[in-house]
């Protein structure tokens, strides 16, 4: 041990303790473990609690030791002695004493060592020693120490969750005792110790209302993991989870978990269907989740299937198109499982009509006649109305449902039509034979459709000269459409080409955009900007409106351009779903929210770096055609388009990452960068722009972790992560790189065309 340490600790010499800070860290590095062992002996002596001199000496020495460990990076070398002293504090009282609740002497030692260990939380060899000790501190009655230990364990869970798994019981008990910070640890240890958490799941879910928002999110994450991996374990907690649905910050995540639970234990959700319908009515965005739960519950029995079908069909007839896919899947699953629900005509109904509202009206009129026959083919509308009357009397969820869409089916009954509101010819034809059995009426409806006499097949002209539904809609809204498109085309570009393809996440639209001007330096004279969108229906609607705005007369379904759009539409639909004309006439123009989402997607793929709207040309031109004065600079060999300092992320091994400042120059077909910060230093291997596959802003989750100005360049062999001085400079670099990449590709296309 160093001579000064020996004197201070051996003689408890407080007068020389301050001199320890005059020593170089390297001088005392070798003796730090010995000093820690000596401090342990002093702090465990019988008179330590009453000896102020010894306490002061120990406090100064620990501060000097932890400083030296930090400066020399020698935590692993001295971790055994450090954790040994830390653990010895557990043998003494750590609960604050006196009126001013001052920490006890051993609590002060523990606190100082905790700070040192926290700074090195990701060091595996230290964690192996420290984690078991840190867990023991949780239940020692010192709130400050417990909070510090919780911070350490939370960080350790990120770096090495396996080490905490065996302590899951102690951590869970600490959480239930009020140490809510440790909730963030439970999702990490759950996959390794699920049974331990299952035993406390009821108490954990009951805590939700006591938690702050960040803590609630950790508990929600735990619930989601349990729902994904062991959904049956949550079935007893369904009443509690449903009671939290009123909190809008929790609703979506909880409904997702309840969907998983309903697949494993549908009976646990039966009595909560009315509450779920209220949630869906108040916030239609959650209709998809609620529909899936109804579909799962309906599988239990034919009675439950009846109840669920009434609700689902009512939604299908009244909700916007974005929910139809989910609703159709659930309805189809139930009718396939219990064909007798529709008198064996389920498949015929899907083929017969694209409007489930029309079917609901037919069944409602059947109810008006108060037919007493209790056959399998009794209408869904009859079931809905009876259930409503039962529910209003008893308040129970029996066979029927309580419609959430302003009693959509009952509003379509004949006696609720106003005097000057006649039923459509299609409805008159459907209901003209309502004295027949329902199945017979459906059979007749099917035969009419097969003969081409259907008046309800949207998108075709009705027989006997009645007008085209789409034509009427466009004729009545021509001015509205023209005004909408005048503003819309300046915000959303119209695709030059569109193709529909299937993907693992459903149908997608493959869109192509080009520059109509095709000037001398045009970026897209021989190529196109391609975009894949998961919103094909919205793009098709926009293309229809654009076509109509350019036409002086209303378009109709016989026009070739409309038939092409209809063909695209059909590729996106399930068999039996709404036809093109039906969908295009539900809303005159898209919702503002949907257009905003399209703009966000275009921003994410950097479309606006490469295109801009030209009022002079009345369309979207590429960057070069919009800015011909810049074309000379971009195309002049060796002339920089942009240059300056950027930081490049360099990764070494798995966990060590650092940023290195380098000088970059974008010129010609290359992105050049120097080895250092100066542009005079030697060049490194440049990035060939023709090899760049894409340039993207760093994903949002990573931006939140301190990369607000970062972007990535993907080539066929490497990914570069770069960071600019600020967001403004990052945007400048992104646009210039995207323009230069497009220019390089266009140059290659031209050379290839010339060669051919």
Tab-separated table of C-alpha atoms in Angstrom, residues 512-692:
chain	number	residue	atom	x	y	z
A	512	UNK	CA	-43.760	5.578	-60.622
A	513	UNK	CA	-43.202	9.334	-60.954
A	514	UNK	CA	-41.290	11.064	-63.724
A	515	UNK	CA	-40.555	14.614	-64.812
A	516	UNK	CA	-42.838	15.802	-67.659
A	517	UNK	CA	-40.437	18.518	-68.847
A	518	UNK	CA	-37.477	16.191	-69.530
A	519	UNK	CA	-34.993	19.025	-69.970
A	520	UNK	CA	-31.331	18.739	-70.922
A	521	UNK	CA	-30.203	17.832	-67.402
A	522	UNK	CA	-33.454	16.186	-66.273
A	523	UNK	CA	-33.030	13.681	-63.453
A	524	UNK	CA	-35.786	11.436	-64.777
A	525	UNK	CA	-35.709	11.718	-68.552
A	526	UNK	CA	-34.984	8.002	-68.974
A	527	UNK	CA	-35.961	6.693	-65.555
A	528	UNK	CA	-38.580	7.085	-62.818
A	529	UNK	CA	-38.795	7.720	-59.103
A	530	UNK	CA	-40.365	4.574	-57.647
A	531	UNK	CA	-42.420	4.340	-54.465
A	532	UNK	CA	-44.104	1.415	-52.741
A	533	UNK	CA	-47.188	2.390	-50.737
A	534	UNK	CA	-49.413	0.347	-48.449
A	535	UNK	CA	-52.315	2.681	-49.240
A	536	UNK	CA	-53.339	1.575	-52.738
A	537	UNK	CA	-57.006	2.503	-52.229
A	538	UNK	CA	-56.154	6.116	-51.459
A	539	UNK	CA	-53.862	6.472	-54.477
A	540	UNK	CA	-56.520	5.014	-56.784
A	541	UNK	CA	-59.076	7.477	-55.413
A	542	UNK	CA	-56.670	10.372	-55.964
A	543	UNK	CA	-55.970	9.269	-59.540
A	544	UNK	CA	-59.711	9.097	-60.242
A	545	UNK	CA	-60.290	12.606	-58.911
A	546	UNK	CA	-57.368	13.921	-60.950
A	547	UNK	CA	-58.759	12.367	-64.132
A	548	UNK	CA	-62.162	13.893	-63.453
A	549	UNK	CA	-60.707	17.330	-62.735
A	550	UNK	CA	-59.085	17.283	-66.199
A	551	UNK	CA	-62.317	16.308	-67.934
A	552	UNK	CA	-65.061	18.751	-68.897
A	553	UNK	CA	-67.722	16.034	-68.693
A	554	UNK	CA	-68.438	13.461	-65.965
A	555	UNK	CA	-66.571	10.186	-66.433
A	556	UNK	CA	-68.398	6.871	-66.360
A	557	UNK	CA	-67.537	3.224	-65.884
A	558	UNK	CA	-67.379	2.600	-69.632
A	559	UNK	CA	-64.478	5.026	-70.082
A	560	UNK	CA	-61.219	3.206	-70.699
A	561	UNK	CA	-59.287	5.183	-68.061
A	562	UNK	CA	-61.924	4.326	-65.441
A	563	UNK	CA	-61.838	0.674	-66.392
A	564	UNK	CA	-58.090	0.622	-65.860
A	565	UNK	CA	-58.508	2.107	-62.379
A	566	UNK	CA	-61.316	-0.340	-61.633
A	567	UNK	CA	-59.035	-3.192	-62.669
A	568	UNK	CA	-56.395	-1.975	-60.208
A	569	UNK	CA	-59.042	-1.693	-57.506
A	570	UNK	CA	-60.276	-5.240	-57.960
A	571	UNK	CA	-56.751	-6.550	-57.356
A	572	UNK	CA	-56.805	-5.014	-53.882
A	573	UNK	CA	-60.110	-6.551	-52.819
A	574	UNK	CA	-61.269	-9.729	-51.189
A	575	UNK	CA	-63.817	-11.627	-53.191
A	576	UNK	CA	-67.208	-10.141	-52.371
A	577	UNK	CA	-65.859	-6.848	-51.048
A	578	UNK	CA	-67.050	-3.426	-52.182
A	579	UNK	CA	-66.759	-2.763	-55.889
A	580	UNK	CA	-64.822	0.131	-57.387
A	581	UNK	CA	-67.859	2.338	-57.964
A	582	UNK	CA	-69.252	1.698	-54.508
A	583	UNK	CA	-65.975	2.651	-52.858
A	584	UNK	CA	-65.365	5.710	-55.045
A	585	UNK	CA	-68.792	7.151	-54.235
A	586	UNK	CA	-68.644	6.755	-50.447
A	587	UNK	CA	-66.644	9.968	-50.019
A	588	UNK	CA	-66.330	12.794	-52.510
A	589	UNK	CA	-62.730	13.529	-51.516
A	590	UNK	CA	-60.189	11.829	-49.219
A	591	UNK	CA	-59.911	12.868	-45.586
A	592	UNK	CA	-57.311	15.488	-44.754
A	593	UNK	CA	-55.667	13.065	-42.341
A	594	UNK	CA	-55.113	10.517	-45.126
A	595	UNK	CA	-53.533	13.124	-47.387
A	596	UNK	CA	-51.251	14.202	-44.550
A	597	UNK	CA	-50.120	10.584	-44.167
A	598	UNK	CA	-49.267	10.429	-47.868
A	599	UNK	CA	-47.189	13.587	-47.548
A	600	UNK	CA	-45.354	12.100	-44.579
A	601	UNK	CA	-44.518	8.990	-46.590
A	602	UNK	CA	-43.269	11.100	-49.502
A	603	UNK	CA	-41.084	13.045	-47.086
A	604	UNK	CA	-39.700	9.834	-45.597
A	605	UNK	CA	-38.569	8.586	-49.017
A	606	UNK	CA	-37.121	12.067	-49.752
A	607	UNK	CA	-39.412	12.680	-52.739
A	608	UNK	CA	-39.415	16.427	-52.120
A	609	UNK	CA	-35.610	16.499	-52.340
A	610	UNK	CA	-35.921	15.491	-55.983
A	611	UNK	CA	-39.204	17.048	-57.097
A	612	UNK	CA	-40.959	20.361	-56.601
A	613	UNK	CA	-44.260	21.737	-57.827
A	614	UNK	CA	-43.923	24.302	-60.613
A	615	UNK	CA	-46.837	26.729	-60.881
A	616	UNK	CA	-45.518	27.848	-64.247
A	617	UNK	CA	-45.639	24.334	-65.689
A	618	UNK	CA	-48.601	23.268	-63.565
A	619	UNK	CA	-46.957	20.033	-62.478
A	620	UNK	CA	-44.164	18.360	-60.509
A	621	UNK	CA	-40.732	18.842	-62.065
A	622	UNK	CA	-37.444	17.294	-61.019
A	623	UNK	CA	-34.888	19.362	-59.134
A	624	UNK	CA	-32.834	20.079	-62.267
A	625	UNK	CA	-35.759	21.152	-64.418
A	626	UNK	CA	-37.034	23.331	-61.567
A	627	UNK	CA	-33.577	24.855	-60.977
A	628	UNK	CA	-31.814	25.040	-64.353
A	629	UNK	CA	-29.367	27.595	-62.963
A	630	UNK	CA	-27.930	24.867	-60.707
A	631	UNK	CA	-27.590	22.313	-63.473
A	632	UNK	CA	-24.250	23.727	-64.599
A	633	UNK	CA	-22.731	23.314	-61.136
A	634	UNK	CA	-24.018	19.793	-60.680
A	635	UNK	CA	-22.835	18.643	-64.089
A	636	UNK	CA	-19.460	20.383	-64.070
A	637	UNK	CA	-16.821	17.736	-63.478
A	638	UNK	CA	-14.965	18.284	-60.202
A	639	UNK	CA	-17.075	21.278	-59.162
A	640	UNK	CA	-18.375	20.646	-55.597
A	641	UNK	CA	-22.132	20.667	-55.191
A	642	UNK	CA	-21.661	20.793	-51.420
A	643	UNK	CA	-18.711	20.267	-49.084
A	644	UNK	CA	-17.943	20.495	-45.385
A	645	UNK	CA	-17.432	18.555	-42.171
A	646	UNK	CA	-19.596	15.602	-41.208
A	647	UNK	CA	-19.207	13.082	-38.427
A	648	UNK	CA	-19.010	9.429	-39.449
A	649	UNK	CA	-20.018	6.691	-37.026
A	650	UNK	CA	-17.324	4.067	-36.720
A	651	UNK	CA	-18.182	0.760	-35.060
A	652	UNK	CA	-15.615	-1.374	-33.289
A	653	UNK	CA	-16.652	-4.721	-31.956
A	654	UNK	CA	-20.243	-4.928	-30.777
A	655	UNK	CA	-20.785	-2.281	-28.127
A	656	UNK	CA	-18.120	0.334	-28.814
A	657	UNK	CA	-19.154	3.063	-31.246
A	658	UNK	CA	-17.628	6.467	-31.796
A	659	UNK	CA	-17.951	9.410	-34.164
A	660	UNK	CA	-15.055	10.664	-36.254
A	661	UNK	CA	-15.105	14.087	-37.921
A	662	UNK	CA	-14.134	13.992	-41.597
A	663	UNK	CA	-14.217	16.427	-44.505
A	664	UNK	CA	-16.670	15.466	-47.281
A	665	UNK	CA	-17.015	16.802	-50.830
A	666	UNK	CA	-19.920	15.961	-53.153
A	667	UNK	CA	-18.758	16.466	-56.722
A	668	UNK	CA	-19.531	14.781	-60.027
A	669	UNK	CA	-20.378	11.106	-59.560
A	670	UNK	CA	-18.606	10.722	-56.226
A	671	UNK	CA	-18.870	11.571	-52.556
A	672	UNK	CA	-15.263	12.172	-51.533
A	673	UNK	CA	-14.069	12.167	-47.954
A	674	UNK	CA	-10.716	12.845	-46.349
A	675	UNK	CA	-9.036	10.925	-43.583
A	676	UNK	CA	-9.203	13.897	-41.220
A	677	UNK	CA	-11.007	17.174	-40.616
A	678	UNK	CA	-9.120	19.163	-43.242
A	679	UNK	CA	-9.848	19.079	-46.958
A	680	UNK	CA	-6.076	19.125	-47.550
A	681	UNK	CA	-5.540	15.671	-46.069
A	682	UNK	CA	-5.267	12.582	-48.251
A	683	UNK	CA	-8.442	11.172	-49.815
A	684	UNK	CA	-9.958	7.956	-48.622
A	685	UNK	CA	-11.773	5.619	-51.004
A	686	UNK	CA	-14.740	7.643	-52.394
A	687	UNK	CA	-18.386	6.560	-52.524
A	688	UNK	CA	-19.496	6.028	-56.126
A	689	UNK	CA	-22.944	7.617	-56.373
A	690	UNK	CA	-24.076	5.171	-59.056
A	691	UNK	CA	-23.591	2.403	-56.460
A	692	UNK	CA	-25.776	4.104	-53.847
